[in-house]
Short mmCIF file of C-alpha atoms in Angstrom, two decimals:
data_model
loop_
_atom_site.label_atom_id
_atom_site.label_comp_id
_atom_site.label_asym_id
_atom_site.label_seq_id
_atom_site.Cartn_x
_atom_site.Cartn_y
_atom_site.Cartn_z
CA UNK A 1478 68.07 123.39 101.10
CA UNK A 1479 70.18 122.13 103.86
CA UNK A 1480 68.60 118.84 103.68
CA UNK A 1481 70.11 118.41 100.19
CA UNK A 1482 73.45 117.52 101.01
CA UNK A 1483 72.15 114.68 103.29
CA UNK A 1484 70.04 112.81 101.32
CA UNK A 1485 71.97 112.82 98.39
CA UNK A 1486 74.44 111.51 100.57
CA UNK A 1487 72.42 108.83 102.06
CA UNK A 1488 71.43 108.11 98.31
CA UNK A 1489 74.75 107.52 97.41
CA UNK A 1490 75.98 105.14 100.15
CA UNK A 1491 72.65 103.27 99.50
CA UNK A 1492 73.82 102.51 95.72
CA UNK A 1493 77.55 102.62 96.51
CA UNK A 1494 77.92 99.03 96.04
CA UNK A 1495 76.70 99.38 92.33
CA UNK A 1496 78.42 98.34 89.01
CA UNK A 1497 78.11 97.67 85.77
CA UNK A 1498 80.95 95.50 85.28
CA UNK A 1499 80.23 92.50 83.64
CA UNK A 1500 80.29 88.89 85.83
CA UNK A 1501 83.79 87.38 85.24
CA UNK A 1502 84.55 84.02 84.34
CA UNK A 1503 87.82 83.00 83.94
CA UNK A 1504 88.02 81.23 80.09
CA UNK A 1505 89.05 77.94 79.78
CA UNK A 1506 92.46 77.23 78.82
CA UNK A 1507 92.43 76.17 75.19
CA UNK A 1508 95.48 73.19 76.22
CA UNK A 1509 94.65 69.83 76.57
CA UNK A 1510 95.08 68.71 80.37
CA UNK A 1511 98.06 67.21 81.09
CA UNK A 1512 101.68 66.98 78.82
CA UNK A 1513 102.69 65.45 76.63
CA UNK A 1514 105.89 63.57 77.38
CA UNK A 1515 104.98 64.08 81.20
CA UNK A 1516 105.04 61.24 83.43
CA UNK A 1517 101.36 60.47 85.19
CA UNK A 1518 101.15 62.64 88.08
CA UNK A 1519 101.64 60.88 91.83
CA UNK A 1520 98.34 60.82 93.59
CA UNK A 1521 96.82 63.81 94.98
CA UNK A 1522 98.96 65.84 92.50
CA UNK A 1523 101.65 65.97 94.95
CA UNK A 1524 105.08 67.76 93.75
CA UNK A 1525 103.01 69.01 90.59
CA UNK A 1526 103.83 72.59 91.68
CA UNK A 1527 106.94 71.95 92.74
CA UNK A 1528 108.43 74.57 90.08
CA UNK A 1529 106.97 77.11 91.17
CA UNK A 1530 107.09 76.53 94.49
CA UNK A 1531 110.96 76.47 94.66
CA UNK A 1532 112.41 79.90 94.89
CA UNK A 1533 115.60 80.15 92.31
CA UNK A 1534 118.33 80.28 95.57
CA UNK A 1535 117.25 76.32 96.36
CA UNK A 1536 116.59 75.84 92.41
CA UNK A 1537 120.31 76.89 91.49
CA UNK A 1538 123.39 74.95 93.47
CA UNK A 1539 126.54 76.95 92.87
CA UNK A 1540 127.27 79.22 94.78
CA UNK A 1541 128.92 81.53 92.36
CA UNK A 1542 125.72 81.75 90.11
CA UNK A 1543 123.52 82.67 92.82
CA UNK A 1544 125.90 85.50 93.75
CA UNK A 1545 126.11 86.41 89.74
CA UNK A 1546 121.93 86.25 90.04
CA UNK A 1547 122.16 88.37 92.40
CA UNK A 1548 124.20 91.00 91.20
CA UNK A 1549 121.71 90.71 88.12
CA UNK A 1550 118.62 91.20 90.38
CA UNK A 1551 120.52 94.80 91.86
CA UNK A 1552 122.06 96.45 88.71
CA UNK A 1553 119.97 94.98 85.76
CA UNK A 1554 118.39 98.10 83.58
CA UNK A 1555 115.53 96.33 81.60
CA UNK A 1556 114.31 94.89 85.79
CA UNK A 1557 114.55 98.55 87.18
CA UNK A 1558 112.35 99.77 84.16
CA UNK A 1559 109.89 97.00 85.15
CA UNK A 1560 110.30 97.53 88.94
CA UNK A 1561 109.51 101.59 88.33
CA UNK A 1562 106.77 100.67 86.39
CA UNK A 1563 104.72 99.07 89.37
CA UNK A 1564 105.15 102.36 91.15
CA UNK A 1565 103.37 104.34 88.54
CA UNK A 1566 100.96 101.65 87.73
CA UNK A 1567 100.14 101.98 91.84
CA UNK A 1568 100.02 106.25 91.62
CA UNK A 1569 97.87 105.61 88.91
CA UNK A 1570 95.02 103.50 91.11
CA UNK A 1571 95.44 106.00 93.58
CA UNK A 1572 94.05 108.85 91.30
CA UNK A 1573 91.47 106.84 89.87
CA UNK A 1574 90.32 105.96 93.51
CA UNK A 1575 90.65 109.40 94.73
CA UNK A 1576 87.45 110.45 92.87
CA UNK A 1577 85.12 108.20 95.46
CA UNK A 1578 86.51 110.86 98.06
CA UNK A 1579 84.95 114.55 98.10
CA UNK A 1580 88.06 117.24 97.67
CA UNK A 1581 88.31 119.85 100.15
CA UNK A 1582 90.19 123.23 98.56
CA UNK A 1583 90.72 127.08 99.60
CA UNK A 1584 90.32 129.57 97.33
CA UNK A 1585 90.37 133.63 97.45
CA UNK A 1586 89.54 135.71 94.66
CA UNK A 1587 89.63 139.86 94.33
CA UNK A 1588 87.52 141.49 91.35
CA UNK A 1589 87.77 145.06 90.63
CA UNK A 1590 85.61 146.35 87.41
CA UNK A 1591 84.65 149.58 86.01
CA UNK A 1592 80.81 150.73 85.27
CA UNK A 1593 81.50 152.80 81.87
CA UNK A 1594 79.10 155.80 81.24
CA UNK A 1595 76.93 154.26 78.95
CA UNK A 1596 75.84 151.89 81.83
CA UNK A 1597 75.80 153.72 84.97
CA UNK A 1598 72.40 155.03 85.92
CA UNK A 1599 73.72 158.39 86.52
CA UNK A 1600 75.74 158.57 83.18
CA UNK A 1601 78.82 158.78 85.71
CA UNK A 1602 81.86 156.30 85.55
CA UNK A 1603 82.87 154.26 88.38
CA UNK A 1604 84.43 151.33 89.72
CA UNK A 1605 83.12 148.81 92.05
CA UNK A 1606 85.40 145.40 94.43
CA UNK A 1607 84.69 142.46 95.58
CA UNK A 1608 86.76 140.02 97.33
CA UNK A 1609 86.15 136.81 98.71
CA UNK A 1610 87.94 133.43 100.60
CA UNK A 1611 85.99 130.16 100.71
CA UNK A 1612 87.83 127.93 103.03
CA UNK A 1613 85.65 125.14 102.56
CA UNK A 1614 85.18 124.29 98.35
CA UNK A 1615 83.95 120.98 98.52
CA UNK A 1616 83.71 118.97 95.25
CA UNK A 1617 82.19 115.67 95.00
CA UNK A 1618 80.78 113.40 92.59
CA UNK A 1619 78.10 110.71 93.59
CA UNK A 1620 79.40 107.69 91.88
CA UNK A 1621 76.05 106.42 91.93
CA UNK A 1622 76.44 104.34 88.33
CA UNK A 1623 79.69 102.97 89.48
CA UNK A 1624 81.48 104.74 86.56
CA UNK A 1625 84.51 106.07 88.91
CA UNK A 1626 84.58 102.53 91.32
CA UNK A 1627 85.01 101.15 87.71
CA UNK A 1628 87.75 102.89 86.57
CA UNK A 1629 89.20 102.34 89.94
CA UNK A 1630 89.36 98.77 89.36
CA UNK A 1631 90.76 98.29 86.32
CA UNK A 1632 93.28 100.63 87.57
CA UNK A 1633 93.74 98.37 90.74
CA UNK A 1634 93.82 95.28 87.53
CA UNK A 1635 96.49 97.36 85.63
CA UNK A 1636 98.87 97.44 88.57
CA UNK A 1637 98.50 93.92 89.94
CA UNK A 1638 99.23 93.41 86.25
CA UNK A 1639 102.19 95.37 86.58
CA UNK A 1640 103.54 93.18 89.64
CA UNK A 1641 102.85 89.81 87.66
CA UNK A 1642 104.75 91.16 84.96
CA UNK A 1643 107.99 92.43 86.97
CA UNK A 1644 107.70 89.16 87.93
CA UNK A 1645 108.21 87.76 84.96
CA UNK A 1646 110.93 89.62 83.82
CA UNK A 1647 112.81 88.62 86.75
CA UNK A 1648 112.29 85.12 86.58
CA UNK A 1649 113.46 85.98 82.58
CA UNK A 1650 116.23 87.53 83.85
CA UNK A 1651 117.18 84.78 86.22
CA UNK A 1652 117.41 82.32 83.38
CA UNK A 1653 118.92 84.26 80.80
CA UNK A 1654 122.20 84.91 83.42
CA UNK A 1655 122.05 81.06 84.35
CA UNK A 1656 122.31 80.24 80.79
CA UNK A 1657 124.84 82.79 80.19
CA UNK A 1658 126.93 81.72 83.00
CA UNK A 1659 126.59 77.54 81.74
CA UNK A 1660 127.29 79.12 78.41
CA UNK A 1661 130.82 80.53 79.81
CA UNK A 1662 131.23 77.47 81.92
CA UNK A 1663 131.02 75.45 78.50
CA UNK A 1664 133.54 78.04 76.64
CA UNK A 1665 136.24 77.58 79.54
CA UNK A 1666 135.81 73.81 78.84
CA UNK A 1667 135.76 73.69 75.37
CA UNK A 1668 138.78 76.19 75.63
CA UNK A 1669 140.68 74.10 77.74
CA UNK A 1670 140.09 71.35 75.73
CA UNK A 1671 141.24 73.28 72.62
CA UNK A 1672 144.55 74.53 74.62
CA UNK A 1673 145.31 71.01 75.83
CA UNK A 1674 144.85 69.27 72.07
CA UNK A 1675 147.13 72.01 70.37
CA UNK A 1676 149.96 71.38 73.03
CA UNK A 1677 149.45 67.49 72.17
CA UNK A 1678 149.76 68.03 68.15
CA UNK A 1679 152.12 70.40 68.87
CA UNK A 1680 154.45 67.96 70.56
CA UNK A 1681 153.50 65.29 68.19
CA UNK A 1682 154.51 67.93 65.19
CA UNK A 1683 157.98 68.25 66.71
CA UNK A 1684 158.45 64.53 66.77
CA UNK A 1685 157.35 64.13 63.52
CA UNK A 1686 159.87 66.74 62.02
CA UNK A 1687 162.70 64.67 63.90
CA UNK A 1688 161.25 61.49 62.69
CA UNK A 1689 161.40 63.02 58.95
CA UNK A 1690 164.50 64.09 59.50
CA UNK A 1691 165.86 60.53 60.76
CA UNK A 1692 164.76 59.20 57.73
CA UNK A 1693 161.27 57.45 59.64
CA UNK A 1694 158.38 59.58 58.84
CA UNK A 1695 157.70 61.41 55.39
CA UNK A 1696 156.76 64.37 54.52
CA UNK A 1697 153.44 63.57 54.09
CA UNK A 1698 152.99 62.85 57.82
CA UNK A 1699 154.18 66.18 58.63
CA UNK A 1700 152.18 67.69 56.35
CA UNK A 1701 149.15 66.22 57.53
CA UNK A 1702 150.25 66.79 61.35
CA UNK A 1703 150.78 70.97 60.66
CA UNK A 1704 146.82 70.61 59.08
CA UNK A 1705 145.94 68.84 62.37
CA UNK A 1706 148.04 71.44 64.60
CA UNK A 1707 146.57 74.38 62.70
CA UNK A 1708 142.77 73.26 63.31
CA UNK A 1709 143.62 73.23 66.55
CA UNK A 1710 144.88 76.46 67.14
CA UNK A 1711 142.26 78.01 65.09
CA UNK A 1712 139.67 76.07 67.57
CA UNK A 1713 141.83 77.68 70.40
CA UNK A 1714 141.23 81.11 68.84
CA UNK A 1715 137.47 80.34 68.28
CA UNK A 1716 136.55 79.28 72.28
CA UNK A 1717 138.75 82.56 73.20
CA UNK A 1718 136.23 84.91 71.26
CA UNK A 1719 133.68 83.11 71.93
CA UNK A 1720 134.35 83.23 75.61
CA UNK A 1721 134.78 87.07 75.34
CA UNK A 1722 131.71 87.51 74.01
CA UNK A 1723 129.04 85.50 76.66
CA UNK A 1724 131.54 87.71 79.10
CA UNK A 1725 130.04 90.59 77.82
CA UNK A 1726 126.79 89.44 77.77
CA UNK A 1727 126.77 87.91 81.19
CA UNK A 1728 128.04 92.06 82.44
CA UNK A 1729 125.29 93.17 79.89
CA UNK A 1730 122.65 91.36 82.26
CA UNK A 1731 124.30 91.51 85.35
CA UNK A 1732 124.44 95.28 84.96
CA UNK A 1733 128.00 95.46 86.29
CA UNK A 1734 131.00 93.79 85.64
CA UNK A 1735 131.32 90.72 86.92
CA UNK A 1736 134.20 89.42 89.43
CA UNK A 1737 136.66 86.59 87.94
CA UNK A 1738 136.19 84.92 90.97
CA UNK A 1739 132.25 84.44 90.32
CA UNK A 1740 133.27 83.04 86.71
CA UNK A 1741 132.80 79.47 86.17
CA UNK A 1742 136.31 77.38 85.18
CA UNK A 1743 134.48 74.47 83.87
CA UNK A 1744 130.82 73.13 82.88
CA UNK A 1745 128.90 71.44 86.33
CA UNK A 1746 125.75 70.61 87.24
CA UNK A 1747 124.44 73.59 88.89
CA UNK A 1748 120.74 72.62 88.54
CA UNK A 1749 118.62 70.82 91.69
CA UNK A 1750 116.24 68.51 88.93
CA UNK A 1751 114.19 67.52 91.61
CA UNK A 1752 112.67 70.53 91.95
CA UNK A 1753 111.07 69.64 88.59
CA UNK A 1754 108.05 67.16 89.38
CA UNK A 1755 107.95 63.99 86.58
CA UNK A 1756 103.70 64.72 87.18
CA UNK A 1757 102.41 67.98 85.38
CA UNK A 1758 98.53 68.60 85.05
CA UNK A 1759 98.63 71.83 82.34
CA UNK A 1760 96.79 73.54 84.67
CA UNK A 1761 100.18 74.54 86.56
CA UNK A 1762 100.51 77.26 84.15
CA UNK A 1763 98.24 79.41 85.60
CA UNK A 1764 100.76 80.11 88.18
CA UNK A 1765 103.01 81.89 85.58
CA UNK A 1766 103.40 85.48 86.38
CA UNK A 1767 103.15 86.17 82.62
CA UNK A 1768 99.88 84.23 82.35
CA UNK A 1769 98.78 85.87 85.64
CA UNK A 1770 99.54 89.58 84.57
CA UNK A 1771 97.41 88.38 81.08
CA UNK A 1772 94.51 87.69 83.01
CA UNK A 1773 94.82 90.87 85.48
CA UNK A 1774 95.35 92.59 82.05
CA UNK A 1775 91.65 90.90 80.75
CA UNK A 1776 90.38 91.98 84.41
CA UNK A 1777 90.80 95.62 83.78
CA UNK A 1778 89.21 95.54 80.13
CA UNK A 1779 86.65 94.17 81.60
CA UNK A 1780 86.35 96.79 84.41
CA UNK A 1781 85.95 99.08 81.73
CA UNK A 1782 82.86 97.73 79.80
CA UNK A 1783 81.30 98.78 83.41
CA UNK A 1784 82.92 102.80 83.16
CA UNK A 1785 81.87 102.32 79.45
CA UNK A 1786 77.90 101.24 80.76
CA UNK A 1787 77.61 103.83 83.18
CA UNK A 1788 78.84 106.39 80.76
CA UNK A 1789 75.19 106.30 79.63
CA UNK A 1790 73.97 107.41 82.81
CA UNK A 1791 73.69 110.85 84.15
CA UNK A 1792 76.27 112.28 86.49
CA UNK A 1793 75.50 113.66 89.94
CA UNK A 1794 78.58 116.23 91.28
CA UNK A 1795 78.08 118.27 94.34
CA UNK A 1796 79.61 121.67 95.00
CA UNK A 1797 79.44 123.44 98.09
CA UNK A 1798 81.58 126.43 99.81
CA UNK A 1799 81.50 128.71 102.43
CA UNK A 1800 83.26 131.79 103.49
CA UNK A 1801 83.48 135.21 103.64
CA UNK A 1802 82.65 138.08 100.67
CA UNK A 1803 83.43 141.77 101.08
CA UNK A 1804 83.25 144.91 99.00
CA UNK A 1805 86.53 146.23 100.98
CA UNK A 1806 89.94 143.83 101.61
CA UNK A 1807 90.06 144.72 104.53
CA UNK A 1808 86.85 143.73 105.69
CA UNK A 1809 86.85 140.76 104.56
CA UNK A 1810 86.60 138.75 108.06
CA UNK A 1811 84.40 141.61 109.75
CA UNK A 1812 80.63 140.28 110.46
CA UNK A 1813 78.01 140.61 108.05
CA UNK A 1814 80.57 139.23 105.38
CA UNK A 1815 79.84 135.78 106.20
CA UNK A 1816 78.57 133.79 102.97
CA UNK A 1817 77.57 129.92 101.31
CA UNK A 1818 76.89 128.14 98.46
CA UNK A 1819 75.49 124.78 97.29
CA UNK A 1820 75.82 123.65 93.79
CA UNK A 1821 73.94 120.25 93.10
CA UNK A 1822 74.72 119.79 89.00
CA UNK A 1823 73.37 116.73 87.02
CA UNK A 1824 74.76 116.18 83.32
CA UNK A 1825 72.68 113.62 81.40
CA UNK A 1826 74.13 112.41 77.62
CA UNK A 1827 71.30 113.61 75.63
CA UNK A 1828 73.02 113.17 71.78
CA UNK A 1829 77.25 113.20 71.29
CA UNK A 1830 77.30 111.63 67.74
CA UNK A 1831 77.32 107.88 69.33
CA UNK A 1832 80.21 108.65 71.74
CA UNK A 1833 78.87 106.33 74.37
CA UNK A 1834 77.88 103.42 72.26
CA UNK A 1835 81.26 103.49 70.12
CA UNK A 1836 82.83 103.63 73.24
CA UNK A 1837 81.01 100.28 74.79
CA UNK A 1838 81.50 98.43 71.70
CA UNK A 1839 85.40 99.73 71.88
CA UNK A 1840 85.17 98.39 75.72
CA UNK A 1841 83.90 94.37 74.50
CA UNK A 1842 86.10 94.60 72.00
CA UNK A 1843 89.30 95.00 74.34
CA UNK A 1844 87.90 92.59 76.28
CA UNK A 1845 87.80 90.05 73.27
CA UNK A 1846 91.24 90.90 72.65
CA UNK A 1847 92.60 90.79 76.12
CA UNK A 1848 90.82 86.84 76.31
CA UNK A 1849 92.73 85.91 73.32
CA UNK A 1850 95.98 87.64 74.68
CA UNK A 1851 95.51 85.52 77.21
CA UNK A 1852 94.50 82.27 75.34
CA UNK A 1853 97.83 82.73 73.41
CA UNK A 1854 100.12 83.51 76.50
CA UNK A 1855 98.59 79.72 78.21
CA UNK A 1856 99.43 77.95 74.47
CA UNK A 1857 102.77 79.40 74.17
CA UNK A 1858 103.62 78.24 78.02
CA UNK A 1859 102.21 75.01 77.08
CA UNK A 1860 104.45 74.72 74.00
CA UNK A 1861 107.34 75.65 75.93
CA UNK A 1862 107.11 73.15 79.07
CA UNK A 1863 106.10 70.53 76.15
CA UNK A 1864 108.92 71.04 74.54
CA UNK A 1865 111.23 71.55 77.32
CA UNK A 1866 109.70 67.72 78.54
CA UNK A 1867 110.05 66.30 75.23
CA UNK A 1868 114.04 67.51 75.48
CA UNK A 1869 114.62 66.51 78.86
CA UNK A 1870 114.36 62.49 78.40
CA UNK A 1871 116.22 62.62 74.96
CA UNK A 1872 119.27 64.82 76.40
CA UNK A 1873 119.93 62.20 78.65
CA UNK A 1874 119.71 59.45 76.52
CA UNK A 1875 121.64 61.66 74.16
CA UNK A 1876 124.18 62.39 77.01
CA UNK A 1877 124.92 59.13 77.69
CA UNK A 1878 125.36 57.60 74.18
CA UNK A 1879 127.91 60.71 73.85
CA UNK A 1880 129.55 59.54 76.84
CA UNK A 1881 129.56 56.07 75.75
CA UNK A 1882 131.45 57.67 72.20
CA UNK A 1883 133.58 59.34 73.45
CA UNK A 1884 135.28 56.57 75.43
CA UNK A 1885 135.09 54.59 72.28
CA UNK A 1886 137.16 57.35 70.64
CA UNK A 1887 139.77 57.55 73.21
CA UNK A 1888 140.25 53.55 72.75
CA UNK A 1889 140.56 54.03 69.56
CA UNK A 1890 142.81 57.15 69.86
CA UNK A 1891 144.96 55.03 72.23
CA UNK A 1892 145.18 52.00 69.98
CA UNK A 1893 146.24 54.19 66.68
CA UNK A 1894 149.17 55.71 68.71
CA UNK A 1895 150.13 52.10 70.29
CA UNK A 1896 150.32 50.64 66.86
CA UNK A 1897 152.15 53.74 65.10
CA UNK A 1898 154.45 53.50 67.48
CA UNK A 1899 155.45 49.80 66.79
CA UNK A 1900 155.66 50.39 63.47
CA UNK A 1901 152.36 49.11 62.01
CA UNK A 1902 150.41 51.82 61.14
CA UNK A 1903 151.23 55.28 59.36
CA UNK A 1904 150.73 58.70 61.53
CA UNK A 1905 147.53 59.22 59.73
CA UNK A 1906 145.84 56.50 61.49
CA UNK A 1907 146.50 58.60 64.51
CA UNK A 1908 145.46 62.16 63.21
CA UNK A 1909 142.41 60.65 62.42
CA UNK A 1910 141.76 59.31 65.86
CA UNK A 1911 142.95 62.75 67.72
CA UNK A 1912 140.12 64.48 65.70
CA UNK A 1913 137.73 62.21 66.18
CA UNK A 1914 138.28 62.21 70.03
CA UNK A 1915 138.59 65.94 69.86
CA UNK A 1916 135.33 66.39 68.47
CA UNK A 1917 133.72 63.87 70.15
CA UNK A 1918 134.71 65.50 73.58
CA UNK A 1919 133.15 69.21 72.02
CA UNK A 1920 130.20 67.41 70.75
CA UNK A 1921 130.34 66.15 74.87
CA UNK A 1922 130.51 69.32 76.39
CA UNK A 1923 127.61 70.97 73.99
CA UNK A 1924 125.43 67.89 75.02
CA UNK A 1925 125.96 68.70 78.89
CA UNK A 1926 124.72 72.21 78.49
CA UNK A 1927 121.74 71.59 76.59
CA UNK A 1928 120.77 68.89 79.37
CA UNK A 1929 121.52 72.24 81.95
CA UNK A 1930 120.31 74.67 80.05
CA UNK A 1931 116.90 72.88 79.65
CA UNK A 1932 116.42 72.07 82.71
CA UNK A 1933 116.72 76.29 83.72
CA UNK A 1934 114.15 76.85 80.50
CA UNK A 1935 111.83 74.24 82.08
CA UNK A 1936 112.00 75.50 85.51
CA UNK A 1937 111.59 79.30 84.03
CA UNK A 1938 108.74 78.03 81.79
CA UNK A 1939 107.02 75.92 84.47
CA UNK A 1940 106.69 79.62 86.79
CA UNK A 1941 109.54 79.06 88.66
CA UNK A 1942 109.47 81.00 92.08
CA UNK A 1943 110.91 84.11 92.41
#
């Protein structure tokens, strides 16, 4: 009997390596290789990681943003749920983990029962006790199908899941407040420029009026000079709401209200491009944490076709205990009370109405649908960085033929007022140039923070460090 314990412990570490998790091969991405729109990559595939290499401090220039990103990174709600998360994904690999370990318990237990008439031998009622303490309740199950090292790692799958996807949701959140913040840089502008091209057809409206009332201008000219002033001052009104509301969103992510003096005055470049390399195999995307946490995520269903397997197998659970037992409480710890057990138990599936074999089939089929989880999460990276590549080139293009306009405008805006004011031209001429060069300059500043705000989607969408 006391041999028992050792060999089924020496049977047990023979077979402790043991599985039935399936082999893993990673599947192939279902992308072609490289990008479209993607310059050839420089030899050796140097710079092709550069993305993700580049933690978002060297990424982002200004110094007020990074202080903003911070602030984010501290107070934001939706990153603290995704931060606690990890910790329970981590308490929850401990306790599957905890069942390759025996457990070691006290117990004590007092039982008093009466003998009834009918029973005693005598035909005389009486009562009888018994108490006991085991100090030493060992519990232990010999994992010897690799059912619980199973479960243990697609726990341990589950929480490095867990970690990708926190993550991602800060790198998320690190380029939702950089886009907010180029968002409120571009209100500011477009305010200012709205402020300074109401105080300009303001001023022209007054000399108008005196005009008209010299006898010079007509009404007409006035007329269409208040329409010009008004559209003005309703843009004004406009870029003031809408620079209320991206304030509230950039708090909303932040977490906190922001400080005035971390709020941008004016649209700049905030962006280091370089850190985006002009050579991109596709094959960079497995870097995403999102793509990363998918595949940790199709590591644990597969983990658990090998609990599901060895669910068919018996299982082996050793219980032993030893202690004292005494009719009296007080004599519990006299000698003569001293007392063991050992409890080998095996339970084998014999028939549970196909509960093992609905559960394997459940098993490949979570597997099937954590590999196409995945598939999905590499084709909509791939759409996003091929987009975001197809964008970049045009924006520039697009920037500078905007650039080119709006100098254009302001000629002509200069030329109108230089010939209404020698007498050639009516005012209209002009009002037709001021709105022109007006919305040319918007049109400008909206341009500008595409060309920023894709390069911060292409850096987030190429797995940009964190």
């Amino acid at each position: 009997m006391e041999r028992a314990p050792i060999l089924a412990l020496g049977l047990a570490l023979a077979l402790g390596g043991c599985t039935m998790i399936p082999k893993y091969d990673r599947p192939a991405a279902p992308v072609p290789p490289a990008f479209p729109h993607a310059e050839a990559a420089p030899a050796g595939g140097e710079g092709a990681r550069a993305a993700a290499e580049t933690p978002w401090r060297a990424f982002f220039t200004d110094e007020r943003l990074r202080a903003v990103i911070e602030l984010a990174l501290g107070n934001n709600r939706d990153l603290r749920v995704a931060t606690l998360a990890i910790e329970r994904a981590e308490a929850v690999h401990r306790i599957q983990g905890s069942g390759l370990y025996p457990g070691l318990g006290v117990e004590a237990a007092g039982q008093k029962t009466r003998i009834p008439e009918k029973v005693a031998d005598d035909g005389v009622a009486y009562t009888t006790e018994q108490y006991s303490v085991r100090v030493g309740t060992l519990s232990w199950e010999l994992d010897l199908f690799g059912r619980v090292r199973s479960l243990k790692a697609a726990a341990l799958e589950q929480y490095l899941a867990t970690r990708h996807a926190q993550r991602a949701a800060q790198l998320s959140l690190v380029a939702a407040v950089a886009g907010t913040w180029l968002a409120l840089g571009a209100d500011a502008e477009n305010l200012a420029l709205a402020r300074a091209t109401l105080e300009s057809q303001q001023a022209s409206l007054e000399l108008l009026r005196r005009s008209r009332d010299a006898g010079i201008a007509s009404d007409l000219e006035v007329s269409q000079a208040e329409i010009q002033t008004e559209t003005a001052r309703a843009a004004l009104f406009q870029w003031t709401g809408q620079l209320a509301v991206d304030r509230h969103a950039l708090d909303v992510l932040a977490g906190a209200t922001v400080p005035a003096e971390l709020l941008p005055d004016h649209l700049g470049e905030v962006v280091d491009a370089g850190a985006l390399a002009p050579g991109l195999p596709s094959d960079v995307l497995l870097l995403r944490p999102d793509i990363l946490a998918a595949e940790h995520q199709l590591l644990a269903a597969n983990a658990n076709i090998g609990a599901a397997r060895a669910a068919f197998f018996p299982r082996i659970t050793l219980t032993a205990a030893f202690g004292t037992m005494s009719p009296q409480l007080a004599g519990l710890f006299e000698s003569g009370t001293r007392t063991w057990s050992f409890l080998p138990l095996i339970q084998a599936p014999l028939w549970a109405g196909g509960y093992q074999r609905a559960n394997l089939k459940a098993a490949w089929v979570d597997r099937r649908i954590a590999v196409a989880q995945y598939e999905k999460a590499i084709q909509a990276a791939f759409a996003e960085v091929s987009d975001g590549l197809a964008l970049r080139s045009t924006l520039l293009e697009q920037r500078q033929a905007q650039q080119a306009l709006v100098a254009a405008l302001e000629t002509n805006q200069r030329l109108s007022t230089a010939r209404f004011e020698a007498g050639i031209d009516g005012y209209l001429g002009v009002l037709v140039a001021q709105l022109g060069s007006f919305r040319g300059q918007q049109a400008l500043v909206g341009v500008r923070l595409a060309e920023q705000a894709n390069l911060v989607t292409l850096y987030k969408a190429l797995g940009g460090g964190v």
